[in-house]
mmCIF file of C-alpha atoms and ligand atoms in Angstrom:
data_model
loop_
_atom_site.group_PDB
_atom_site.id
_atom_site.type_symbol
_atom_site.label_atom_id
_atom_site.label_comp_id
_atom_site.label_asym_id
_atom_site.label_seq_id
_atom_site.Cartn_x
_atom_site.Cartn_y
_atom_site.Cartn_z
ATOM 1 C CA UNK A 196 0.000 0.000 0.000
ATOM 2 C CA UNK A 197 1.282 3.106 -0.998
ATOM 3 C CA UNK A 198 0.458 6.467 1.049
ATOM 4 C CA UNK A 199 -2.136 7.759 -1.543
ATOM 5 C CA UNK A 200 -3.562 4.065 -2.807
ATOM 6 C CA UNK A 201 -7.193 5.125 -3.870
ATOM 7 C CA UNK A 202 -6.786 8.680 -4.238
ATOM 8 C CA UNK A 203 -6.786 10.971 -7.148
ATOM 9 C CA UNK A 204 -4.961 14.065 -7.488
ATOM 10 C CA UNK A 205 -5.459 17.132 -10.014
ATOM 11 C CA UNK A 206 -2.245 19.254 -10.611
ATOM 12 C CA UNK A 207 -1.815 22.685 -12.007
ATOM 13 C CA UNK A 208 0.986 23.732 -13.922
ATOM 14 C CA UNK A 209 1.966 19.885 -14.429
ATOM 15 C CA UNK A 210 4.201 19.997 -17.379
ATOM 16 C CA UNK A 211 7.089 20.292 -16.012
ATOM 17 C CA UNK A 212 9.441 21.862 -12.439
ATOM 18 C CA UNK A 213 7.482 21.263 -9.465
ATOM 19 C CA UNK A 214 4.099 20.287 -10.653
ATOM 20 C CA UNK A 215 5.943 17.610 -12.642
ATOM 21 C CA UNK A 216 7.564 16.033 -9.769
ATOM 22 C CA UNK A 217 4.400 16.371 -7.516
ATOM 23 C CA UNK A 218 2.453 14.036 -10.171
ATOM 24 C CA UNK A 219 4.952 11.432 -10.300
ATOM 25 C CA UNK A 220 5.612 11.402 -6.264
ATOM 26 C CA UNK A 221 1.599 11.483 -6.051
ATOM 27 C CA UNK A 222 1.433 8.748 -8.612
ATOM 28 C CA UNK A 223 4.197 6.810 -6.670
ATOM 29 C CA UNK A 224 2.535 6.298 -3.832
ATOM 30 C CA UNK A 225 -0.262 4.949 -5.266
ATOM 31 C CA UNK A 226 -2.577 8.054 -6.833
ATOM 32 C CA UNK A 227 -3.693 8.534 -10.148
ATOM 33 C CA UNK A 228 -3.159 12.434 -11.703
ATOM 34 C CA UNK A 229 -5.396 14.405 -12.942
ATOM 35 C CA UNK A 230 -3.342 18.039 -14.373
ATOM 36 C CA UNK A 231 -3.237 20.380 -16.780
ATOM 37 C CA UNK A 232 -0.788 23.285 -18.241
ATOM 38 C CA UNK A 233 -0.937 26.277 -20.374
ATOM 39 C CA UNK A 234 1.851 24.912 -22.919
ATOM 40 C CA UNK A 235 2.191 28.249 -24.573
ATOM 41 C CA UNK A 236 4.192 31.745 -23.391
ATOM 42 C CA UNK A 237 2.777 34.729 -21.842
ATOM 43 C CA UNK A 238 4.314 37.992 -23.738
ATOM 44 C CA UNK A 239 5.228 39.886 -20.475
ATOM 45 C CA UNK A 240 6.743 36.892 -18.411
ATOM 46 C CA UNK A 241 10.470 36.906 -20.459
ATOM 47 C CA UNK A 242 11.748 32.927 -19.883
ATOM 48 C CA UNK A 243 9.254 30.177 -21.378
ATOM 49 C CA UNK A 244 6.458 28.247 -19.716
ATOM 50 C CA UNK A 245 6.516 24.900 -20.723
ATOM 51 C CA UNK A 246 5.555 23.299 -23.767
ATOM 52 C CA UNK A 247 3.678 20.354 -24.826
ATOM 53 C CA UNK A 248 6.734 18.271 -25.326
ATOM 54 C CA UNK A 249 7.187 18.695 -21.384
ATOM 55 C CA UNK A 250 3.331 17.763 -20.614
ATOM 56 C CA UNK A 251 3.651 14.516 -22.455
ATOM 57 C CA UNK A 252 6.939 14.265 -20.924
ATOM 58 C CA UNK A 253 5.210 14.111 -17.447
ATOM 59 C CA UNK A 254 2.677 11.903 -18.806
ATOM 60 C CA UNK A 255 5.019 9.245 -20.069
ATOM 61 C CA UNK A 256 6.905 9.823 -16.954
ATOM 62 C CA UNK A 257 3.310 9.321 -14.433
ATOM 63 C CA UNK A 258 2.514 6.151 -16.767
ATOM 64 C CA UNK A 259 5.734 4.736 -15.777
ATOM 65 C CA UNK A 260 4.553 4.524 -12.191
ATOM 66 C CA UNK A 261 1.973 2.450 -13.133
ATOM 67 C CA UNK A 262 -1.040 5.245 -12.266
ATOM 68 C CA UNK A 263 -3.230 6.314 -14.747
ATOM 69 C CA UNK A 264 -3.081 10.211 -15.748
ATOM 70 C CA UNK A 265 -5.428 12.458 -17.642
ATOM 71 C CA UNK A 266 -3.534 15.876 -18.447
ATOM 72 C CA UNK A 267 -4.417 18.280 -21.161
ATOM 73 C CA UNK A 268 -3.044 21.948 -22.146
ATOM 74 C CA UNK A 269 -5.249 25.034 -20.070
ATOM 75 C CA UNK A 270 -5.078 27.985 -18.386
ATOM 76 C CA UNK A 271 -5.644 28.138 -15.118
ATOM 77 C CA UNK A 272 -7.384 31.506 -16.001
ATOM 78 C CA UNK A 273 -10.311 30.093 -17.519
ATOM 79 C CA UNK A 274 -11.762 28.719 -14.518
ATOM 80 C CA UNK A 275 -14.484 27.245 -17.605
ATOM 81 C CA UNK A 276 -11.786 25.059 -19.265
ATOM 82 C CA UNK A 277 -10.732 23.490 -15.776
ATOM 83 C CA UNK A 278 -14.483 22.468 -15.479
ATOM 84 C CA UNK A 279 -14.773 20.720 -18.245
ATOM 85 C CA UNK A 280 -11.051 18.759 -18.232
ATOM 86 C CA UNK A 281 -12.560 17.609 -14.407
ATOM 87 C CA UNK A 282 -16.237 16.632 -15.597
ATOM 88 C CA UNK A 283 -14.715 14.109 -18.121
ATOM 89 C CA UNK A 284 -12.076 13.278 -16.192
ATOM 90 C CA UNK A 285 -14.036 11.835 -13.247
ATOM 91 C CA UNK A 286 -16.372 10.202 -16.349
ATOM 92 C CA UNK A 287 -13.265 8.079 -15.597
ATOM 93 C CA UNK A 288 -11.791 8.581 -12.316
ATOM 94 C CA UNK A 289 -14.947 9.090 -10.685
ATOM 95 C CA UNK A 290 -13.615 11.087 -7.939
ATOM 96 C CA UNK A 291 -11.087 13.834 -6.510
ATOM 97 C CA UNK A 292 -9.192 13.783 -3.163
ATOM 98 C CA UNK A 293 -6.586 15.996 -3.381
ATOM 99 C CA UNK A 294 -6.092 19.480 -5.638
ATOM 100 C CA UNK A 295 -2.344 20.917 -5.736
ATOM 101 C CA UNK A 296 -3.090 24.630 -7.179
ATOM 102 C CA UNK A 297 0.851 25.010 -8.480
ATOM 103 C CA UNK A 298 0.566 26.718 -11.626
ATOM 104 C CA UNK A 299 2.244 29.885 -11.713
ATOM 105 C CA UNK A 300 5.095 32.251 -13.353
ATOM 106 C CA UNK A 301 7.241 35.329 -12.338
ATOM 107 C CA UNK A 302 7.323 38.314 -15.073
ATOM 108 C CA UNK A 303 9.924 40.291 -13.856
ATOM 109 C CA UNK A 304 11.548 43.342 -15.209
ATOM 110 C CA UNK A 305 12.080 46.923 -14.629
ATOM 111 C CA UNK A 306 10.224 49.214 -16.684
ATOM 112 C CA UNK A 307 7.713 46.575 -18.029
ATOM 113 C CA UNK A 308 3.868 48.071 -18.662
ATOM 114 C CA UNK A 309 1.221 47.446 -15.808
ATOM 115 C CA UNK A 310 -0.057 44.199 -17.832
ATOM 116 C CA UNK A 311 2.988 42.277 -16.310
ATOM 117 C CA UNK A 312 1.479 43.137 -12.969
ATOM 118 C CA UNK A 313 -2.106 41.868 -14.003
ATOM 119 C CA UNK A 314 -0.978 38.948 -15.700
ATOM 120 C CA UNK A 315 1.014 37.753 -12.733
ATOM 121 C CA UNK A 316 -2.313 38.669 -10.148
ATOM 122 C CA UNK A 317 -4.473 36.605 -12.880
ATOM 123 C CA UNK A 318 -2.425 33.362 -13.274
ATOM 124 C CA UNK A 319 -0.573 33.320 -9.172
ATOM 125 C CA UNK A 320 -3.951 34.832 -7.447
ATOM 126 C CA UNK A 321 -6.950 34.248 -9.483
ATOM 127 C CA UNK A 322 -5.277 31.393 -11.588
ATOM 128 C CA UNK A 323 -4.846 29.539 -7.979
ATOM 129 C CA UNK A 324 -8.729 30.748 -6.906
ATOM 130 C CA UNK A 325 -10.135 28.972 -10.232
ATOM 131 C CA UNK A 326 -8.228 25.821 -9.788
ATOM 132 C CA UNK A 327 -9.735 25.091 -6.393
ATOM 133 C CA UNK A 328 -13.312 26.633 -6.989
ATOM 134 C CA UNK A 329 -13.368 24.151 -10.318
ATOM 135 C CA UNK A 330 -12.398 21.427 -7.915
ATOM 136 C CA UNK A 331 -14.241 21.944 -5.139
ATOM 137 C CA UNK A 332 -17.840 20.664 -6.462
ATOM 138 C CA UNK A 333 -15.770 17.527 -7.205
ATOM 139 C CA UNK A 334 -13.877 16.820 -3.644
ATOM 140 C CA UNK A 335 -14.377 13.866 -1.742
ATOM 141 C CA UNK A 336 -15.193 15.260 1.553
ATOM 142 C CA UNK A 337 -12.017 14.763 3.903
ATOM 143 C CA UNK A 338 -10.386 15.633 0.843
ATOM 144 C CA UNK A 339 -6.464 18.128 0.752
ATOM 145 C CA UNK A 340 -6.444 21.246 -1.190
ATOM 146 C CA UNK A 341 -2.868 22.334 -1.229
ATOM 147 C CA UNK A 342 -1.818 25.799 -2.335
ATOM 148 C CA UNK A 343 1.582 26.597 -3.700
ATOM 149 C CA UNK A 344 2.318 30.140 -2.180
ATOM 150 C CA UNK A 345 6.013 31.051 -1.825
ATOM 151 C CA UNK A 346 8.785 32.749 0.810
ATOM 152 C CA UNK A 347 7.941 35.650 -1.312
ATOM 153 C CA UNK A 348 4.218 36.196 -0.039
ATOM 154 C CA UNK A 349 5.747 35.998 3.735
ATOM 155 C CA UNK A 350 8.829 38.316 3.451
ATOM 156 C CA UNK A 351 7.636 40.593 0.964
ATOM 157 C CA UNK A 352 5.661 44.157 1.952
ATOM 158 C CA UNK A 353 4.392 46.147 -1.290
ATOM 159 C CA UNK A 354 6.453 45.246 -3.543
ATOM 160 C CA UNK A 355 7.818 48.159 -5.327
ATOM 161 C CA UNK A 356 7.217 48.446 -8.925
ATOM 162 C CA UNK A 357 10.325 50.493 -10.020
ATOM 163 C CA UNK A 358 13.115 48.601 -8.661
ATOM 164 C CA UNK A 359 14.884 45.525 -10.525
ATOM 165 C CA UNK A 360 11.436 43.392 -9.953
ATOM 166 C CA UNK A 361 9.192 45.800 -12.198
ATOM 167 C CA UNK A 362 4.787 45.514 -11.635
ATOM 168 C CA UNK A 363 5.320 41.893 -12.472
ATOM 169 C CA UNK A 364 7.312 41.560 -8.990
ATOM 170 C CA UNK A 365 4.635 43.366 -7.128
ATOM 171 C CA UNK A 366 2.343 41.154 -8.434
ATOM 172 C CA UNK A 367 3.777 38.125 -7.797
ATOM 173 C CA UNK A 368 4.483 38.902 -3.746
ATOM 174 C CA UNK A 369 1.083 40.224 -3.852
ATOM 175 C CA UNK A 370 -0.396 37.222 -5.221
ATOM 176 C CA UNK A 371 1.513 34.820 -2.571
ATOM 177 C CA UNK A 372 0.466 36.960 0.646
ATOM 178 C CA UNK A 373 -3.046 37.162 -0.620
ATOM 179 C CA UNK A 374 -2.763 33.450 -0.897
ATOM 180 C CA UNK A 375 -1.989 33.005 2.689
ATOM 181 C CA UNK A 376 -5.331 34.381 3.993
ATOM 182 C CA UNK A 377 -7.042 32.617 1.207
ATOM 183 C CA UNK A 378 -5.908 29.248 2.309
ATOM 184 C CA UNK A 379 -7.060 30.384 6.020
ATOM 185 C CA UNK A 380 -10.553 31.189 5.256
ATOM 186 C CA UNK A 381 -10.833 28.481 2.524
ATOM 187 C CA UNK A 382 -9.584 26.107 5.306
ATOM 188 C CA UNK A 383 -12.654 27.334 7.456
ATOM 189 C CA UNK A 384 -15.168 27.276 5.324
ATOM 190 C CA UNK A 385 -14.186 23.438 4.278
ATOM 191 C CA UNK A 386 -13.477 22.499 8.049
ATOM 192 C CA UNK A 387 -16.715 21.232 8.309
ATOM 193 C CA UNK A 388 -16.585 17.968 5.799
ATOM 194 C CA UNK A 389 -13.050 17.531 7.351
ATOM 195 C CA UNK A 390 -11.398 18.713 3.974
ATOM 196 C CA UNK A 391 -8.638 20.452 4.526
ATOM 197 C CA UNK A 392 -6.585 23.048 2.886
ATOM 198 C CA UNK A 393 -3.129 24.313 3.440
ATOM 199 C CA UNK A 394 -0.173 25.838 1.955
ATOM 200 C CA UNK A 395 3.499 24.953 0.789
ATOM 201 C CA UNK A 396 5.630 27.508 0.798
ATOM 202 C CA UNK A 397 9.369 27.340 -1.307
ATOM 203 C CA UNK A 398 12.195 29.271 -1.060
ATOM 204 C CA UNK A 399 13.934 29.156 -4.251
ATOM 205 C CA UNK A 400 13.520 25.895 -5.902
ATOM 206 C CA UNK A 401 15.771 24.635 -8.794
ATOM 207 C CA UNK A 402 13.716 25.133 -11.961
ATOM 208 C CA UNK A 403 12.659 27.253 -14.937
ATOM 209 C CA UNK A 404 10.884 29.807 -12.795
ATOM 210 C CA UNK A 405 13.995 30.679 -11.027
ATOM 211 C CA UNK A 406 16.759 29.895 -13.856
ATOM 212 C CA UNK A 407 16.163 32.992 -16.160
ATOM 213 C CA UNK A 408 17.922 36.219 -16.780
ATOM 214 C CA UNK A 409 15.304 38.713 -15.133
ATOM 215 C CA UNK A 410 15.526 36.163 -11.702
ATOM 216 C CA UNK A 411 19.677 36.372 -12.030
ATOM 217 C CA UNK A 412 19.142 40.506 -12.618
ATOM 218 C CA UNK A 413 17.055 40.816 -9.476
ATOM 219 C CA UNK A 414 19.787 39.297 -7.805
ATOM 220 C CA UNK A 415 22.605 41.009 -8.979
ATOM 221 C CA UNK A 416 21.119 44.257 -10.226
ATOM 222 C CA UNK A 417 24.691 45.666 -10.492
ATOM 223 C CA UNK A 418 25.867 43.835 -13.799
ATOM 224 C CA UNK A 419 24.096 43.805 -16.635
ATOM 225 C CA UNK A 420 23.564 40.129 -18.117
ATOM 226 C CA UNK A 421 24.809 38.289 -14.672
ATOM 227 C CA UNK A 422 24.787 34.631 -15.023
ATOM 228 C CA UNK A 423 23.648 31.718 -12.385
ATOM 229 C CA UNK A 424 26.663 31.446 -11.019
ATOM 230 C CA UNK A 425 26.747 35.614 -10.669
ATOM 231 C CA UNK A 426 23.174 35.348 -8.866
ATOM 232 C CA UNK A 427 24.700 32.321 -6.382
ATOM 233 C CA UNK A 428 25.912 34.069 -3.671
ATOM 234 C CA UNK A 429 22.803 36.316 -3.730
ATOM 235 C CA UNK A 430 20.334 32.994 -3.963
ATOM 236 C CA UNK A 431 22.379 31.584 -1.035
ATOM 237 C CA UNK A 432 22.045 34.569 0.984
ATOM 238 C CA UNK A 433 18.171 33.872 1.245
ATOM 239 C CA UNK A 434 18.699 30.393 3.392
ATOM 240 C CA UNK A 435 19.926 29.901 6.765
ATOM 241 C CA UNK A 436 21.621 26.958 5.664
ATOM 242 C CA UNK A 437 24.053 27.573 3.005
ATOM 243 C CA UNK A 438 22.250 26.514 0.056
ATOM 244 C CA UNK A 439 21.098 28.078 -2.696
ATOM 245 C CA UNK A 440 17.882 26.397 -3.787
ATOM 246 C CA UNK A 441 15.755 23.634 -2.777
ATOM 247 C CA UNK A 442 14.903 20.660 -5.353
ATOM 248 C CA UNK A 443 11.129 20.417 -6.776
ATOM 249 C CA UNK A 444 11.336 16.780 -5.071
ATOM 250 C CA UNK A 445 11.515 18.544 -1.523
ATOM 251 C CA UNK A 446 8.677 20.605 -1.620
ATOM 252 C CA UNK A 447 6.946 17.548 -3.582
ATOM 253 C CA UNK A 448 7.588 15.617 -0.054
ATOM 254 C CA UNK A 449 5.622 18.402 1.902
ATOM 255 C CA UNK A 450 3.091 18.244 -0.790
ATOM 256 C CA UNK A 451 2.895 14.128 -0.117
ATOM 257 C CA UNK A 452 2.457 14.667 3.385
ATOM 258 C CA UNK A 453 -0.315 17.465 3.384
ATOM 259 C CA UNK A 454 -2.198 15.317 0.535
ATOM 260 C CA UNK A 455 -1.957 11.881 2.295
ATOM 261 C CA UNK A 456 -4.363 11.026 5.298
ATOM 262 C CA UNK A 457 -1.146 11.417 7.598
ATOM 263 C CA UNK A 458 -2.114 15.041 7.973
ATOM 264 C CA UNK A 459 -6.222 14.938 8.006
ATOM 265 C CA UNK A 460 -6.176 16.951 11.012
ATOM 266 C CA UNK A 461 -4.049 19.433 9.842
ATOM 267 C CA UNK A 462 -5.699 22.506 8.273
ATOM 268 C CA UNK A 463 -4.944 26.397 7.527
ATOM 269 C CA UNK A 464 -1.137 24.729 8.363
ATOM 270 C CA UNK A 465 1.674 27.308 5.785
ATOM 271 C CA UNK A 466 4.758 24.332 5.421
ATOM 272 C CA UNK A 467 7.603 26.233 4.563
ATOM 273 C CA UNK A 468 10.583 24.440 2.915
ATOM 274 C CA UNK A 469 12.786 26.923 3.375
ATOM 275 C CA UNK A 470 16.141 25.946 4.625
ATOM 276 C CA UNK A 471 15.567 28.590 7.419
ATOM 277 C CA UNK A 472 15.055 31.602 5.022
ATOM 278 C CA UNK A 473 11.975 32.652 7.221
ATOM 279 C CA UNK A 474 13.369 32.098 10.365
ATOM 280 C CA UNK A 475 16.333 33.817 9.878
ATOM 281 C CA UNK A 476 14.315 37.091 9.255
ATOM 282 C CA UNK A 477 12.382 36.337 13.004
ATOM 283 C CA UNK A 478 9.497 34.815 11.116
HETATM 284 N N1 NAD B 183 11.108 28.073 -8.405
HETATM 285 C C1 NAD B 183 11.105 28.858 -7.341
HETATM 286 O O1 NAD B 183 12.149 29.405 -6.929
HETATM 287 C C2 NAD B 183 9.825 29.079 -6.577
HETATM 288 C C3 NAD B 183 9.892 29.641 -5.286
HETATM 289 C C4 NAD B 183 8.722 29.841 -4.582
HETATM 290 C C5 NAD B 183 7.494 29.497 -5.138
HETATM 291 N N2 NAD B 183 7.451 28.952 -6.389
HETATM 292 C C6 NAD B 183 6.135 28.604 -6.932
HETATM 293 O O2 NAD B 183 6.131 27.246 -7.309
HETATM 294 C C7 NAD B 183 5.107 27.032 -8.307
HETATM 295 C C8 NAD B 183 5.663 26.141 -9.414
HETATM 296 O O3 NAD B 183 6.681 26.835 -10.122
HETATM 297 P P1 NAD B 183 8.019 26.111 -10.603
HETATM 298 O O4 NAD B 183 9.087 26.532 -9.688
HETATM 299 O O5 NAD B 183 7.763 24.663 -10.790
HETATM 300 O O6 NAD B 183 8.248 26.865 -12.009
HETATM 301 P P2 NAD B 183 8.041 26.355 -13.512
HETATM 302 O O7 NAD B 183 8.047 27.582 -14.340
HETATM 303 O O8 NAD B 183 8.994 25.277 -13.832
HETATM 304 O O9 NAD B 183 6.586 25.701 -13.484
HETATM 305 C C9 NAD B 183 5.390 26.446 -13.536
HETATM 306 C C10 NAD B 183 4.428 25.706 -14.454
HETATM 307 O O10 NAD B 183 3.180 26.416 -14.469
HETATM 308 C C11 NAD B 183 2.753 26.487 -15.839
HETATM 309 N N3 NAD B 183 1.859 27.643 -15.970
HETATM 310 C C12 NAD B 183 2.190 28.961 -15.938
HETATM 311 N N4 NAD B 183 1.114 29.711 -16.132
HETATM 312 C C13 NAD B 183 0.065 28.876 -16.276
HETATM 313 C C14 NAD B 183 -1.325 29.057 -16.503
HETATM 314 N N5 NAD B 183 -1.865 30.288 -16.653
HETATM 315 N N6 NAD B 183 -2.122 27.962 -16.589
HETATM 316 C C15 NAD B 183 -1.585 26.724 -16.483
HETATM 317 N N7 NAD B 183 -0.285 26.487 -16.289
HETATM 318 C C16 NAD B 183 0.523 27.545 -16.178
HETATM 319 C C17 NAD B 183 4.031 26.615 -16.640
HETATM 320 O O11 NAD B 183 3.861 26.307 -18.000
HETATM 321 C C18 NAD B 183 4.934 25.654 -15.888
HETATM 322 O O12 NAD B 183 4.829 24.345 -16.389
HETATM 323 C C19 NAD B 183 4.675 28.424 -8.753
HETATM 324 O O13 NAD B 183 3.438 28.740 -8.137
HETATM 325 C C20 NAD B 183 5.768 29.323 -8.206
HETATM 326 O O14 NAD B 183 5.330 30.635 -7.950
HETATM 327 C C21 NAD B 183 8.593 28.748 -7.116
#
């Protein structure tokens, strides 16, 4: 028996990094994945999403486990779309136990226009909001909703929108901290069916989201093209321990833990794998 035999699990933003490695430590353990991804770019976010090379990448790699998957290209802003991928996917799965909202991207940039602020709100705040309101008519009671919020939404204030992070920065710490009190009351308001929602938080994590040029510039706004290994000193800096990044499989383990029964009394809970980067700040 495997800590989620019997369950089923949908996944945003599955194609690849995190979401990716969720599916196929969910689908380990015994689940079968539900997911979906937008597989195309978003003009003011400057380093790719994913593509749908990568989502049938993660389906091969899910169908190696032995679990079943349905995952199809969407956007998590068209709360519509998500709708329909669930409605025929439990035609075959006939129920859902655990939603991971993941899905999300980081437009940074000085001097970008105010859309890289709304697109960020729309696919890290409202993008998250759809994926669990789609889901929620189809939860098992007793069921995990799992939001992926971020280090960001806990250290950040108003993000400014003129330094090296630009309106697509703001929006991005905006999103996570509005995501905090959104898994709070959302964990109220499902309390009573003993479903349960909580958050993961990451520090930075070792994939696309954080291995771009606009991520390296924040981090060393001083040069003009700096390089990973320019930014490593700064990415350390965030941890306690001396680390740069986590690996998607370590916040997948948190995400395995809050979706499995192990934690059904746990609720409104923010996990943050963090190496310390919270606590060191007195948080
Ligand atoms: N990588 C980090 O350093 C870090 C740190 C803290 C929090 N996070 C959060 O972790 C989550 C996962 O990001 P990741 O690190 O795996 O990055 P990633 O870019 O590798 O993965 C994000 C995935 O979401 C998909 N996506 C983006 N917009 C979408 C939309 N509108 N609809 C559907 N899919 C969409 C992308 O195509 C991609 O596959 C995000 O919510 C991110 O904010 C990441």
């Amino acid at each position: 028996m495997g800590r989620m035999t019997g369950k089923v699990a949908l996944i945003s933003g599955i194609a690849r990094g995190q979401g990716r490695s969720h599916a196929i430590t969910l689908a380990e353990q015994g689940a079968d994945i539900i997911g979906f991804d937008i597989c195309e770019d978003i003009p003011t976010n400057d380093y790719p999403l994913a593509t749908l090379d990568d989502l049938r990448e993660t389906i091969r790699l899910v169908e190696k486990t032995g679990r079943r998957i349905i995952a199809e290209k969407a956007d998590a802003r068209d709360r519509a779309a998500i709708g329909i991928l669930l409605t025929d996917a439990m035609a075959r799965f006939e129920h859902l136990d655990v939603v991971v909202a993941n899905a999300g991207i980081c437009p940074l940039g000085a001097g970008k226009p105010v859309s890289a602020f709304t697109d960020a709100v729309d696919v890290d705040l409202l993008g998250v909001i759809n994926t669990v309101h789609a889901a929620l008519p189809h939860l098992t009671p007793g069921g995990s909703v799992i939001i992926t919020g971020s280090v960001a939404g806990i250290l950040s204030g108003n993000g400014p929108s003129h330094g090296p992070q630009g309106p697509g920065g703001a929006g991005y710490s905006l999103s996570k901290r509005f995501l905090i009190d959104y898994t709070n009351t959302l964990a109220l308001q499902l309390a009573p069916t003993k479903t349960r929602a909580n958050a993961v938080h990451p520090t930075n994590c070792d994939t696309p989201l954080l291995h771009n040029a606009p991520m390296y510039h924040t981090f060393r706004p001083d040069l003009e093209a700096p390089t990973a290994e320019d930014a490593l000193s700064g990415f350390q800096s965030m941890q306690a321990m001396p680390i740069p990044w986590v690996d998607p499989g370590d916040i997948s383990n948190a995400v395995l833990f809050l979706a499995s029964d192990e934690s059904r009394y746990i609720t409104g809970h923010h996990l943050t794998v963090d190496a310390g980067a919270t606590t060191k700040r007195g948080l």
